[in-house]
Coordinates of C-alpha atoms in Angstrom, one line a residue:
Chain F
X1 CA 35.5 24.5 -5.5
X2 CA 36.5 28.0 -4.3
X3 CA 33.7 28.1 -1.9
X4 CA 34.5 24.8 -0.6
X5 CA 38.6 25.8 0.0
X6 CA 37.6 29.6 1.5
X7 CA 34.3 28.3 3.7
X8 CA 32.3 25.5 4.9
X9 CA 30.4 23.4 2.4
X10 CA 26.6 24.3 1.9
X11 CA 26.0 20.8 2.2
X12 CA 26.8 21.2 6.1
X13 CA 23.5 23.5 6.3
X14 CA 21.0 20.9 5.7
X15 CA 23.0 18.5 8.1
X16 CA 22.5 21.1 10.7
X17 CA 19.3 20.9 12.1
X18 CA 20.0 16.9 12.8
X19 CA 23.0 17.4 14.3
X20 CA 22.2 20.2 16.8
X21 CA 19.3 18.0 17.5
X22 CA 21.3 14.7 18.4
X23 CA 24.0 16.6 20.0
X24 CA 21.9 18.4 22.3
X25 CA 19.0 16.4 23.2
X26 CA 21.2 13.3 23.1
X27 CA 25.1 13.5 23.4
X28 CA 24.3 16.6 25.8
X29 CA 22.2 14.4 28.7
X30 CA 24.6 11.0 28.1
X31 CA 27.6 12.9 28.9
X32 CA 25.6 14.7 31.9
X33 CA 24.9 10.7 32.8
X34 CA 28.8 10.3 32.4
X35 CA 29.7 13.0 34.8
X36 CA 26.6 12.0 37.2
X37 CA 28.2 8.4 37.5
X38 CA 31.5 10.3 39.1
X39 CA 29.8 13.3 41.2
X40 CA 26.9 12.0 42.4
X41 CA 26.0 11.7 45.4
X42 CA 29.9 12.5 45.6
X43 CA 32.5 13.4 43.9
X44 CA 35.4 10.6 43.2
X45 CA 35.0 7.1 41.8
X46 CA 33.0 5.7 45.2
X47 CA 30.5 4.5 42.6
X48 CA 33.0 2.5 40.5
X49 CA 34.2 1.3 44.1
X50 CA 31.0 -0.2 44.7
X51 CA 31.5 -2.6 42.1
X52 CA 34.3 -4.3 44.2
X53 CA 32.6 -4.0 47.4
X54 CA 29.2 -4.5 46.7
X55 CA 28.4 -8.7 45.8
X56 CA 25.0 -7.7 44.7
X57 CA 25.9 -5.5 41.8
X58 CA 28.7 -7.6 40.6
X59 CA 26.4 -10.9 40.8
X60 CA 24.4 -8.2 38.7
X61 CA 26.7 -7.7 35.9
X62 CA 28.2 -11.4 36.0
X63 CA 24.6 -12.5 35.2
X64 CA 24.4 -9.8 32.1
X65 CA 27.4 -11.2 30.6
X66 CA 27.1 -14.5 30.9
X67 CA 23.4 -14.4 29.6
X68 CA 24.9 -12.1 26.7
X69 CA 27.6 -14.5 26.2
X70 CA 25.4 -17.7 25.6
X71 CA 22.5 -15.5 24.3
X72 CA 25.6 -14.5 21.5
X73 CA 27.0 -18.2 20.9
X74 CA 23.7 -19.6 20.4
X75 CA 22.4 -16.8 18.3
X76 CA 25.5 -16.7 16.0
X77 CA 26.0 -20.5 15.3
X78 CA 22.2 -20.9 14.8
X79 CA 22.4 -17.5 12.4
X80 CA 25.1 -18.9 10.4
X81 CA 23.6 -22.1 10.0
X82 CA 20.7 -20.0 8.4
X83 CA 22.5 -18.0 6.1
X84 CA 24.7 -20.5 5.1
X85 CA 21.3 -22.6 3.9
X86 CA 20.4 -19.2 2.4
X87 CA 23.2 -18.9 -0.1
X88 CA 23.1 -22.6 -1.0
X89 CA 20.1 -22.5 -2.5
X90 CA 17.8 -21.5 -5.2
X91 CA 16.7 -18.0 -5.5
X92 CA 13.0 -19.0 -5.1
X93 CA 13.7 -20.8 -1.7
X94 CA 16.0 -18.0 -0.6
X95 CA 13.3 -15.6 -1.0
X96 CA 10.8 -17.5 0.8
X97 CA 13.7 -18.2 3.6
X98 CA 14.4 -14.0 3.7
X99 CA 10.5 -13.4 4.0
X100 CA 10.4 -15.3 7.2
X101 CA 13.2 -13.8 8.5
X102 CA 12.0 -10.2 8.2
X103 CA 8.5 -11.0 9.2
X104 CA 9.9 -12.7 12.3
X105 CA 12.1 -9.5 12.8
X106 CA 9.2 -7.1 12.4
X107 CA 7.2 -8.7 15.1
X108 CA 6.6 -6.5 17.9
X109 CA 9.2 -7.1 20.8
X110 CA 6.3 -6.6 23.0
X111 CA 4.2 -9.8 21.0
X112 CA 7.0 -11.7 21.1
X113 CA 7.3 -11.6 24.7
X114 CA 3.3 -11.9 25.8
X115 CA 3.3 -15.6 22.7
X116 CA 6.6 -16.9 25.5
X117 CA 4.7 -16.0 28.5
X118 CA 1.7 -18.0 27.1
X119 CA 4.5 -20.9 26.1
X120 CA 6.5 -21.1 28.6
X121 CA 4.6 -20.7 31.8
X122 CA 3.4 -23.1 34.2
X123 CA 0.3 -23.9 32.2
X124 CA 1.5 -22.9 29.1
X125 CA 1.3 -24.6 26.0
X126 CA 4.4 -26.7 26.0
X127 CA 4.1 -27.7 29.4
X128 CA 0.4 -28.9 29.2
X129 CA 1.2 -30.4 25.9
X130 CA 4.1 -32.3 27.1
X131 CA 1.8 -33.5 30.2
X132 CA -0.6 -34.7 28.1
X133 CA 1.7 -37.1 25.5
X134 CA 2.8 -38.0 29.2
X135 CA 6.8 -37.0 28.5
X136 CA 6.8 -35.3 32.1
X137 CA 4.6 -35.6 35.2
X138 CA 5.5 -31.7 36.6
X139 CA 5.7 -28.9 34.9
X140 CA 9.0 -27.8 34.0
X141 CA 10.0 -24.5 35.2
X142 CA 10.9 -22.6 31.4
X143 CA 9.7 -19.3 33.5
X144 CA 11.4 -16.7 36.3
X145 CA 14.6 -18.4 35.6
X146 CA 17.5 -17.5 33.2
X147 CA 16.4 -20.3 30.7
X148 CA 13.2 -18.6 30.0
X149 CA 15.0 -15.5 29.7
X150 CA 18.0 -16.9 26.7
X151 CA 15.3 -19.0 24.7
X152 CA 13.2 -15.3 24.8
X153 CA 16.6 -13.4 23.8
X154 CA 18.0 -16.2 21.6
X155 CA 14.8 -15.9 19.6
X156 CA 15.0 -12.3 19.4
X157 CA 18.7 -11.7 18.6
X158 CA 18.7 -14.4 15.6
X159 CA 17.9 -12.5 12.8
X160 CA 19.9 -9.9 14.2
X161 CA 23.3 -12.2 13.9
X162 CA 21.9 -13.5 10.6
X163 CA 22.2 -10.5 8.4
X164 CA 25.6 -9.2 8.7
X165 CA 26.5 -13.2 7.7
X166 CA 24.0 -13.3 4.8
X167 CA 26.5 -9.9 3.9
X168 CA 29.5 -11.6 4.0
X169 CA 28.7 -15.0 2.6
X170 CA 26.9 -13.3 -0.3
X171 CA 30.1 -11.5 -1.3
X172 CA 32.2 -14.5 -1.1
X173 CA 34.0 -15.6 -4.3
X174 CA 32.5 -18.9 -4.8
X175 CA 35.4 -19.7 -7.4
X176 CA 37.9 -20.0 -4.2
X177 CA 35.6 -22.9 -2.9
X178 CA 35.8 -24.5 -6.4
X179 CA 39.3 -24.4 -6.4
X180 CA 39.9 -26.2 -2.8
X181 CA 37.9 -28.8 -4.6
X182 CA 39.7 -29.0 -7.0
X183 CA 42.6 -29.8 -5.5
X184 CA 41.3 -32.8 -3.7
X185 CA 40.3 -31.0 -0.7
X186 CA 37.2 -32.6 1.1
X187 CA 34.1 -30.7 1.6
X188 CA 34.3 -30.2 5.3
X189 CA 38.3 -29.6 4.7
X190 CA 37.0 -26.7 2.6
X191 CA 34.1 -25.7 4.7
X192 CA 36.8 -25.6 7.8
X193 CA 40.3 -24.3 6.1
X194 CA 38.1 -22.1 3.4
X195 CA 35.1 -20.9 3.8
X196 CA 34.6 -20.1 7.8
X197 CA 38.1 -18.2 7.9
X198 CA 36.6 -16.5 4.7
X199 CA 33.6 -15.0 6.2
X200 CA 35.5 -14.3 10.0
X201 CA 34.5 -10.6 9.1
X202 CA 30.7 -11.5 9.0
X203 CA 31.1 -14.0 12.2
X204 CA 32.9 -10.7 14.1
X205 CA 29.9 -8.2 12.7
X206 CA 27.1 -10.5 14.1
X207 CA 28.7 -11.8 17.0
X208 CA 29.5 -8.4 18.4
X209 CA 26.4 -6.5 17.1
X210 CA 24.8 -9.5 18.8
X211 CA 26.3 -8.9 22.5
X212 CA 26.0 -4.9 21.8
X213 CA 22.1 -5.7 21.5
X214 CA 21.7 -8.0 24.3
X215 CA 23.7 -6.0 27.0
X216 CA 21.2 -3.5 27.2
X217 CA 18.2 -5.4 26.7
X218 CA 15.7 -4.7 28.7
X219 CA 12.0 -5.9 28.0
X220 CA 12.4 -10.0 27.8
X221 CA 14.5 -9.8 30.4
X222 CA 11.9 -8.2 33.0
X223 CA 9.0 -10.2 31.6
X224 CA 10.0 -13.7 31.2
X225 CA 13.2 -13.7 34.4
X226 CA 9.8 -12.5 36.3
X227 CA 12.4 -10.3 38.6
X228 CA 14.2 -13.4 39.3
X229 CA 17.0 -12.7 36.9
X230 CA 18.6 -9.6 37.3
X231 CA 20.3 -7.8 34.5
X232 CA 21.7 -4.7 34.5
X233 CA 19.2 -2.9 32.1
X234 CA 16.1 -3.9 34.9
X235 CA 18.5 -3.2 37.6
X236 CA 19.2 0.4 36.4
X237 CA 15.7 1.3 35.5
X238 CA 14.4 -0.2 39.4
X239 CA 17.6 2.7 40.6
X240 CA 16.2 5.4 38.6
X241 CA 12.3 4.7 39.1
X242 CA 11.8 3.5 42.3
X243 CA 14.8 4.2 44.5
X244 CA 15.9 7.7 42.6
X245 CA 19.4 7.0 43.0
X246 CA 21.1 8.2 39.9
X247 CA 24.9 7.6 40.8
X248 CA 24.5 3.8 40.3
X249 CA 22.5 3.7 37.7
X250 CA 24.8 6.1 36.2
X251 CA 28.2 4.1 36.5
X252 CA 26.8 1.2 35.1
X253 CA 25.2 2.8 32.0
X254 CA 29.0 4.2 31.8
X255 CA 30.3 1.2 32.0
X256 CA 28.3 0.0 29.2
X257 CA 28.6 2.6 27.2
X258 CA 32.3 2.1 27.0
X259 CA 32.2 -1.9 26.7
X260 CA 29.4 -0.8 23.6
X261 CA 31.7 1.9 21.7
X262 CA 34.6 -0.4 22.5
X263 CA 33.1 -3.4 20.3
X264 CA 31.7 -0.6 18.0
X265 CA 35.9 -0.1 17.3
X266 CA 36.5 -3.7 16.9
X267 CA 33.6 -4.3 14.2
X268 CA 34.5 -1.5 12.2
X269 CA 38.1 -2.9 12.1
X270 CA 36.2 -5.9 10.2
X271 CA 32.8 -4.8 8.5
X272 CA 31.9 -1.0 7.3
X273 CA 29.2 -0.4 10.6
X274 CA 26.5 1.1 7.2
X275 CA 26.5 -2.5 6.4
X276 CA 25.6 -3.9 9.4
X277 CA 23.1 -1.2 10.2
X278 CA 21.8 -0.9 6.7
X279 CA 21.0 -5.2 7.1
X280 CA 19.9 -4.9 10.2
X281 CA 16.6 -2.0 9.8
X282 CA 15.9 -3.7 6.4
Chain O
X1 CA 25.8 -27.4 -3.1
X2 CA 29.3 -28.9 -2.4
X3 CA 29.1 -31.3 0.3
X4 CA 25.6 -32.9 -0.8
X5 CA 24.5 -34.1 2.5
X6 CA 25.8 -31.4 4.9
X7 CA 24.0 -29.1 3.1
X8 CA 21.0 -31.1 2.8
X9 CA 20.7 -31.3 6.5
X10 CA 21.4 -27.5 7.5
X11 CA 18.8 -26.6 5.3
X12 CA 16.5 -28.0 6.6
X13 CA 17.4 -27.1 10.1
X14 CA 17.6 -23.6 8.9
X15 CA 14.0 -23.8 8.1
X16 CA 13.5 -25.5 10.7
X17 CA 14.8 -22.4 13.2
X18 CA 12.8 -20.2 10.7
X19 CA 9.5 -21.4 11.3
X20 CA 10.6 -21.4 15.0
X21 CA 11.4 -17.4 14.7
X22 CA 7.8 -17.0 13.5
X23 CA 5.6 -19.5 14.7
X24 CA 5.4 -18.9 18.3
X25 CA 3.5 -15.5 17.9
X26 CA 1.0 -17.5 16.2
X27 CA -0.2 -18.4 20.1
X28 CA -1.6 -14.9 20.2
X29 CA -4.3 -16.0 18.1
X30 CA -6.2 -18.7 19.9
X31 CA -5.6 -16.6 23.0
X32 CA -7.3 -14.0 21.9
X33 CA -10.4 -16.0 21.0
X34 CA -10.4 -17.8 24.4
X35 CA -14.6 -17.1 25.7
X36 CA -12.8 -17.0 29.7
X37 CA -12.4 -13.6 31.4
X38 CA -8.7 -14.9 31.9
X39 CA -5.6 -15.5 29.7
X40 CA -6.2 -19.4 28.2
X41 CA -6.2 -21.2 25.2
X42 CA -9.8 -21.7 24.3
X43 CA -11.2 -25.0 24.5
X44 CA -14.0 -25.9 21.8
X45 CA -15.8 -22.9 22.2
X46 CA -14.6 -19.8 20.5
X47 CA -15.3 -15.8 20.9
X48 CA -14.3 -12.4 19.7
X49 CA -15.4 -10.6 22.8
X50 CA -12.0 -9.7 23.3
X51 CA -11.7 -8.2 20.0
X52 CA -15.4 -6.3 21.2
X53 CA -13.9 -5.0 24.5
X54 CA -10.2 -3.8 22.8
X55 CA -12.4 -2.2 20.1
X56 CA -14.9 -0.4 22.3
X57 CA -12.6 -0.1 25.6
X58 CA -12.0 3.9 25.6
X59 CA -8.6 3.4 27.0
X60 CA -7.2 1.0 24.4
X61 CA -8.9 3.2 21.8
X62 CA -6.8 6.5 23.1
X63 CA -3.8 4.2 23.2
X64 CA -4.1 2.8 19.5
X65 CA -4.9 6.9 18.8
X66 CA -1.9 8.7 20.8
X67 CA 0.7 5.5 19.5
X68 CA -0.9 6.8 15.8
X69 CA -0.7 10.3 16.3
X70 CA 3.4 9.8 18.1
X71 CA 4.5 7.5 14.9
X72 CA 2.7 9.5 12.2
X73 CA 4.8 12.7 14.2
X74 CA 7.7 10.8 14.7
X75 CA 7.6 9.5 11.0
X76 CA 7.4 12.8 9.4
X77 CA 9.8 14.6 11.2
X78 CA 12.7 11.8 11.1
X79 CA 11.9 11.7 7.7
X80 CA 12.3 15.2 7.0
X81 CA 15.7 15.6 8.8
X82 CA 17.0 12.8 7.7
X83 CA 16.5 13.0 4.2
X84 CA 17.8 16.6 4.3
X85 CA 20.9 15.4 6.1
X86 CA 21.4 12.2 4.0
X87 CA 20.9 14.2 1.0
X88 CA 23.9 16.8 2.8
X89 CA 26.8 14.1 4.0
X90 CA 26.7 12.8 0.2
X91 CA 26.9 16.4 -0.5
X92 CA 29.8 17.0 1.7
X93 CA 31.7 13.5 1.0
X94 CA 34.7 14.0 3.2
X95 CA 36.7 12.7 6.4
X96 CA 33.7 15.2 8.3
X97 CA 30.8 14.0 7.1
X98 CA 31.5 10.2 7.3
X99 CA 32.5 10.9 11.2
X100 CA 29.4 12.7 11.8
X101 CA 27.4 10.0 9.9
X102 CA 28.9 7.6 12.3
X103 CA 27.9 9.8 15.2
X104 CA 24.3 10.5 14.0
X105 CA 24.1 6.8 13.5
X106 CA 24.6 6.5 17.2
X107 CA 21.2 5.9 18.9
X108 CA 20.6 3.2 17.0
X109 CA 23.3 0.9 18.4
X110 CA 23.5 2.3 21.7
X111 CA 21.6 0.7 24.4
X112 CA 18.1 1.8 24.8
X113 CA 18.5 1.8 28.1
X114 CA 21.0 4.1 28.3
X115 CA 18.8 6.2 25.7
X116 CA 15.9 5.9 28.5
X117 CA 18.0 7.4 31.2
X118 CA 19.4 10.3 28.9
X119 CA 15.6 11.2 28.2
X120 CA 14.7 10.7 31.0
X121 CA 17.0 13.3 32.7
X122 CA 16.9 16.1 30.5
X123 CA 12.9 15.9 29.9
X124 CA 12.8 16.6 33.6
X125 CA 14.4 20.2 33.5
X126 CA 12.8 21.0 30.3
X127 CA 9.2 19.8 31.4
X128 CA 9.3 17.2 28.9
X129 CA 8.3 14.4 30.8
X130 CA 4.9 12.7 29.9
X131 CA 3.8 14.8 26.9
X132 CA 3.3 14.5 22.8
X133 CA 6.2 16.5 22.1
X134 CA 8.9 14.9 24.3
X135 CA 7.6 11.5 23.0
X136 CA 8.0 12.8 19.2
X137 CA 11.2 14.5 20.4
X138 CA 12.9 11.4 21.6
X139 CA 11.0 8.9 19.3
X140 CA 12.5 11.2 16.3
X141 CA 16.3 11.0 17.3
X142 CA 16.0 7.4 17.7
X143 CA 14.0 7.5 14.4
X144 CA 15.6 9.4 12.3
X145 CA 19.3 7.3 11.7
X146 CA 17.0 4.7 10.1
X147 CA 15.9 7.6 7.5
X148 CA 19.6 8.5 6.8
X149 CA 20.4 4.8 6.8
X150 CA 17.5 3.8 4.0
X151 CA 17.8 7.5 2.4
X152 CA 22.1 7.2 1.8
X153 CA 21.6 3.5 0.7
X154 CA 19.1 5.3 -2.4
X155 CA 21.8 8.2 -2.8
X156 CA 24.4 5.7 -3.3
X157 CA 23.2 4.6 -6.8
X158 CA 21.7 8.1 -7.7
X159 CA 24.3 9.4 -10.6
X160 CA 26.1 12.8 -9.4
X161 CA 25.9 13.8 -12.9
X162 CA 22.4 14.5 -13.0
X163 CA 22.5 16.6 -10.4
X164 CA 24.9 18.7 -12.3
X165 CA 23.4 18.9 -15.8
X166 CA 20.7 20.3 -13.7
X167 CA 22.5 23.1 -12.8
X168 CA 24.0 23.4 -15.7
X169 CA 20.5 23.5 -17.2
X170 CA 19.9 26.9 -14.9
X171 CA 18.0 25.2 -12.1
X172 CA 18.2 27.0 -8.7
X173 CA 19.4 24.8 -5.6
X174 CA 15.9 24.1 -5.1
X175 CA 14.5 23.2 -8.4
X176 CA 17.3 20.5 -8.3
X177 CA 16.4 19.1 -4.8
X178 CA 12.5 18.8 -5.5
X179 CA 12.8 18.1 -9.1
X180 CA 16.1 15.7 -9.5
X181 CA 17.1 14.8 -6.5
X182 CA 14.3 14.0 -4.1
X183 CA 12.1 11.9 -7.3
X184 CA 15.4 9.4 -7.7
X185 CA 15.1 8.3 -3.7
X186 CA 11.6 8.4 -3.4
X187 CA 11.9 4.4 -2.5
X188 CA 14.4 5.5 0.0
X189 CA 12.6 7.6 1.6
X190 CA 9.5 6.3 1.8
X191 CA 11.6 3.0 3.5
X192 CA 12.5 5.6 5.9
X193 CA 9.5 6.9 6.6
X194 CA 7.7 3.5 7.3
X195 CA 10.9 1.9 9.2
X196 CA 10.7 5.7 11.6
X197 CA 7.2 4.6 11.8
X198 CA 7.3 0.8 13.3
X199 CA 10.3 2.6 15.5
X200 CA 8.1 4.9 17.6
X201 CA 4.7 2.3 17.1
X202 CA 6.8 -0.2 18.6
X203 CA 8.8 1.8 21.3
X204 CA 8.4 0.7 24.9
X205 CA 12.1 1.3 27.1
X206 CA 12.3 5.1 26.4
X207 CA 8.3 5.3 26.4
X208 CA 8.3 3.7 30.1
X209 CA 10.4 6.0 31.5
X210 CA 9.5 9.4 30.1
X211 CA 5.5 8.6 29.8
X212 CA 3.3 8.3 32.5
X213 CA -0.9 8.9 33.1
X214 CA -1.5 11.6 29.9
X215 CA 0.4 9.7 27.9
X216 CA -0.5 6.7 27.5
X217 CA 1.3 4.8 24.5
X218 CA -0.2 1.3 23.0
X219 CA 3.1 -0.4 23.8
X220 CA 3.1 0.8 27.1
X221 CA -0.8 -0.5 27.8
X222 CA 0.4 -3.8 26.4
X223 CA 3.6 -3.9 28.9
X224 CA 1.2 -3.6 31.5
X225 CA -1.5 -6.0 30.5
X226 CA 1.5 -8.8 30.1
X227 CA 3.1 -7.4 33.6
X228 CA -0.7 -8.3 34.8
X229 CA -0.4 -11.5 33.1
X230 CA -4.2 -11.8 33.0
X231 CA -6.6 -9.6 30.9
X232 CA -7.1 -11.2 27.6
X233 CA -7.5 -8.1 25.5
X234 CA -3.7 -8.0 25.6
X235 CA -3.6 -11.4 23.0
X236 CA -6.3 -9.1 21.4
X237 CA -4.3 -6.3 20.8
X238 CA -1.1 -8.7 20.2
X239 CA -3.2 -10.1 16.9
X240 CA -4.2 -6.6 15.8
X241 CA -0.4 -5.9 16.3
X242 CA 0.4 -8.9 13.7
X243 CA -1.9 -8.2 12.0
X244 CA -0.5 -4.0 11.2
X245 CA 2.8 -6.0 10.9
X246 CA 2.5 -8.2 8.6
X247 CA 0.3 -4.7 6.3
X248 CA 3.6 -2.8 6.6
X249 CA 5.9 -5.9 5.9
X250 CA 4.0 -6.5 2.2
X251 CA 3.7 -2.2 1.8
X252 CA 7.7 -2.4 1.9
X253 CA 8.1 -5.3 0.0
X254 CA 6.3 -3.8 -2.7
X255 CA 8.3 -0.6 -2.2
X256 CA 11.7 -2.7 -2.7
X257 CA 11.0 -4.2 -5.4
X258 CA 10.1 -0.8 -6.8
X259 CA 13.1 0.6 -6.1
X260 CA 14.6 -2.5 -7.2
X261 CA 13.3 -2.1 -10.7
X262 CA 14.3 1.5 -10.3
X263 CA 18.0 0.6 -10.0
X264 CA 18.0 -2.4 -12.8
X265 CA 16.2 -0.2 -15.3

């Protein structure tokens, strides 16, 4: 105890070599990124200006938030409706349930994507099968268009909004639900008035870790909006790979950066962030 | 169970959703045996020439061997820092080490995107850009809060005490590590090591922008065969994929339920 009171605790040395790591090779270039988005190509806050002036970039980010925003609702109510159907039944079917929901999370991002292209195109599956039981006579257009890209991300970010819920329901104290019965309350009056207030710290975890995710998503985006759809994740990496212009790129990345560690705040208020992490790489 | 018929109905719309969650990477498999030179579903007649051309095309070969040799990298070296600093913040326990915890846990919730770009920019000056080690490099700091995620969650149920009547027992620093410590989270870190793994196997946003000709990632060949939209040894490589999936998925089921049994014995 002396040790710990007159110097640093050994513990710190094996921590070391991690932390140098991260904080060089990746706190060291995001705050370079940081200062980029207000020096380059000049200094002052012409890049942040562009926001206002430029329709373009703002049509940019309205599209990224309104894609998160629906990708998040759908993702969240179809989660809960998952978990909730996970801890109301019996151990063997919730097992069975929790299988598929890994597996599905385990998939490759990249498999994912290349099964919805062979879905969802022109002459994909559906569309050829719904041709042929003669429900439509033209193709619908599932492809290049934002509804391609929020069944893609929807698909995705569900398992990610299930686990923090399967968290929070799981700790519930069931005997609170008994009670509402028990004094006559109906069972949507306690689904409504009990339980969903009851797991509002789950509901916050997911929804948030769900937008955190899809803000910066990049991959289904680009495939399945077939550069018809512009986030900001495609938009950034077309600045810094093709036109080379970091000070862009650079304000937006800030800009999300702040919006992320600013939901980062608000979760932790409501769930310990280990527990959502620790769910989610399960 | 309360409201019988509610409850009745969302379960079976939950499993509903859950077969839609898996199912649709099931296509991957018929397209892969289509007989055409193009991407199709195959129509009475089937073939594995695909499979023939992934397995003897030299460049998906040196794809499926540099993604190997990156993960395996990346694995080991997560691994081995992140255990050793997992093992450290319970060490520490204090207001410190739970903010630096939350700092090291960082690359895992921020953006990769914005992970991409800081790559991306400090690889140039350092003459990073398309080789092994800046792929390991990167692929390991995005790896290794995983380790310390898995590796803490095994700490958290190791007893303090036995660390100490090892001590007290005489046993150096050391001895204690490899000989009490490290055997009660083997499941932990074995989780760690397979999660850091699938990380870099899987990695394509911070692979596209700091790889380019000599580095030539699996991921990244199968981005561009979907971008092409056309080459049928991409559905190939997407069953293989599934395939390596669901191998690692049943390796780390058994692996929790080992650790499982660890923690009710």
């Amino acid at each position: 105890m002396n040790a710990l009171t007159k110097h640093m605790h050994p513990g710190w040395l094996i921590i070391a070599p991690l932390l140098a790591l991260v904080t060089l090779l990746y706190l060291g270039p995001i705050l370079n990124i940081l200062w980029l988005s207000v020096t380059d190509p000049e200094p002052g806050l012409g890049n942040y200006a562009k926001l206002g002036e430029s329709d373009a970039l703002l049509r940019i980010v309205w599209t990224t938030v309104r894609i998160c925003i629906i990708t998040t609702l759908f993702s969240v109510t179809l989660g809960y409706s998952i978990a909730y159907a996970m801890v109301h039944c019996h151990q063997r079917q919730k097992s069975y349930m929790l299988t598929l929901l890994l597996v599905s999370f385990w998939i490759s991002i990249l498999v994912r994507t290349f099964s919805w292209l062979m879905l969802l195109g022109r002459k994909g599956l559906v569309n050829v099968t719904l041709e042929d039981i003669g429900l439509i006579a033209e193709p619908i257009a599932f492809m290049r268009n934002e509804l391609g890209v929020l069944i893609g991300m929807i698909h995705y970010m569900i398992p990610y909004a299930v686990l923090p819920l399967l968290v929070s329901m799981q700790s519930l104290d069931t005997r609170v639900m008994d009670a509402s019965r028990n004094l006559g309350a109906s069972g949507s009056q306690t689904f409504w008035r009990i339980y969903l207030p009851l797991t509002t710290p789950g509901l916050v975890a997911s929804t948030l870790l769900v937008f955190i995710l899809s803000l910066g998503f990049y991959v289904t985006p680009a495939v399945l909006g077939g550069g018809k759809v512009l986030m900001v994740a495609e938009y950034i990496s077309v600045q810094l790979l093709v036109t080379l212009k970091w000070g862009t790129a650079a304000m937006l990345a800030a800009l999300m950066l702040f919006g992320v560690l600013a939901m980062l705040w608000v979760m932790s208020r409501f769930m310990k962030l280990s527990t959502v992490f620790g769910g989610a790489a399960r | 169970m309360k409201s019988g018929l509610f409850t009745h109905f969302n379960r079976v719309g939950a499993w509903i959703l859950l077969l839609f969650l898996v199912t649709p990477a099931l296509i991957a498999i018929p397209v892969s045996l289509t007989p055409k030179r193009f991407l199709s579903m195959p129509k009475g007649e089937l073939s594995l020439r695909h499979f023939e051309k992934l397995f003897t095309s030299e460049e998906w070969i040196s794809s499926f061997f540099q993604s190997g040799v990156i993960a395996i990298s990346t694995s080991l070296l997560a691994t081995f820092l992140g255990t050793l600093c997992a093992i450290g913040l319970w060490r520490v326990s204090s207001k410190y080490s739970e903010l630096v915890r939350a700092f090291l846990l960082m690359p895992l919730i921020i953006p990769q995107i914005i992970s991409a770009m800081a790559f991306y920019r400090l690889w140039i000056p350092l003459g990073l850009l398309d080789s092994y080690a800046g792929l390991i490099l990167a692929h390991t700091i995005l790896a290794a809060p995983m380790v310390l995620i898995t590796v803490s969650a095994s700490l958290a149920t190791f007893d303090p005490k036995l660390e100490q009547a090892s001590k007290n027992l005489g046993a150096s620093n050391w001895t204690t590590m490899h000989r009490v410590i490290l055997p009660s989270i083997k499941p932990g870190v074995f989780a760690g090591a397979l999660f850091a793994f699938i990380l870099s196997w899987d990695e394509i946003v911070v692979t596209l922008f700091i790889s380019k000709y000599s580095v030539y990632t699996l991921p990244r060949r199968m981005w561009n065969g979907i971008r092409e939209n056309t080459d049928p040894t991409v559905a190939a490589a997407a069953v293989v994929l599934i395939a390596i999936t669901l191998i690692a998925f049943v390796v780390s089921a058994i692996l929790s339920r080992r650790s499982e049994k660890r923690a009710a014995s």
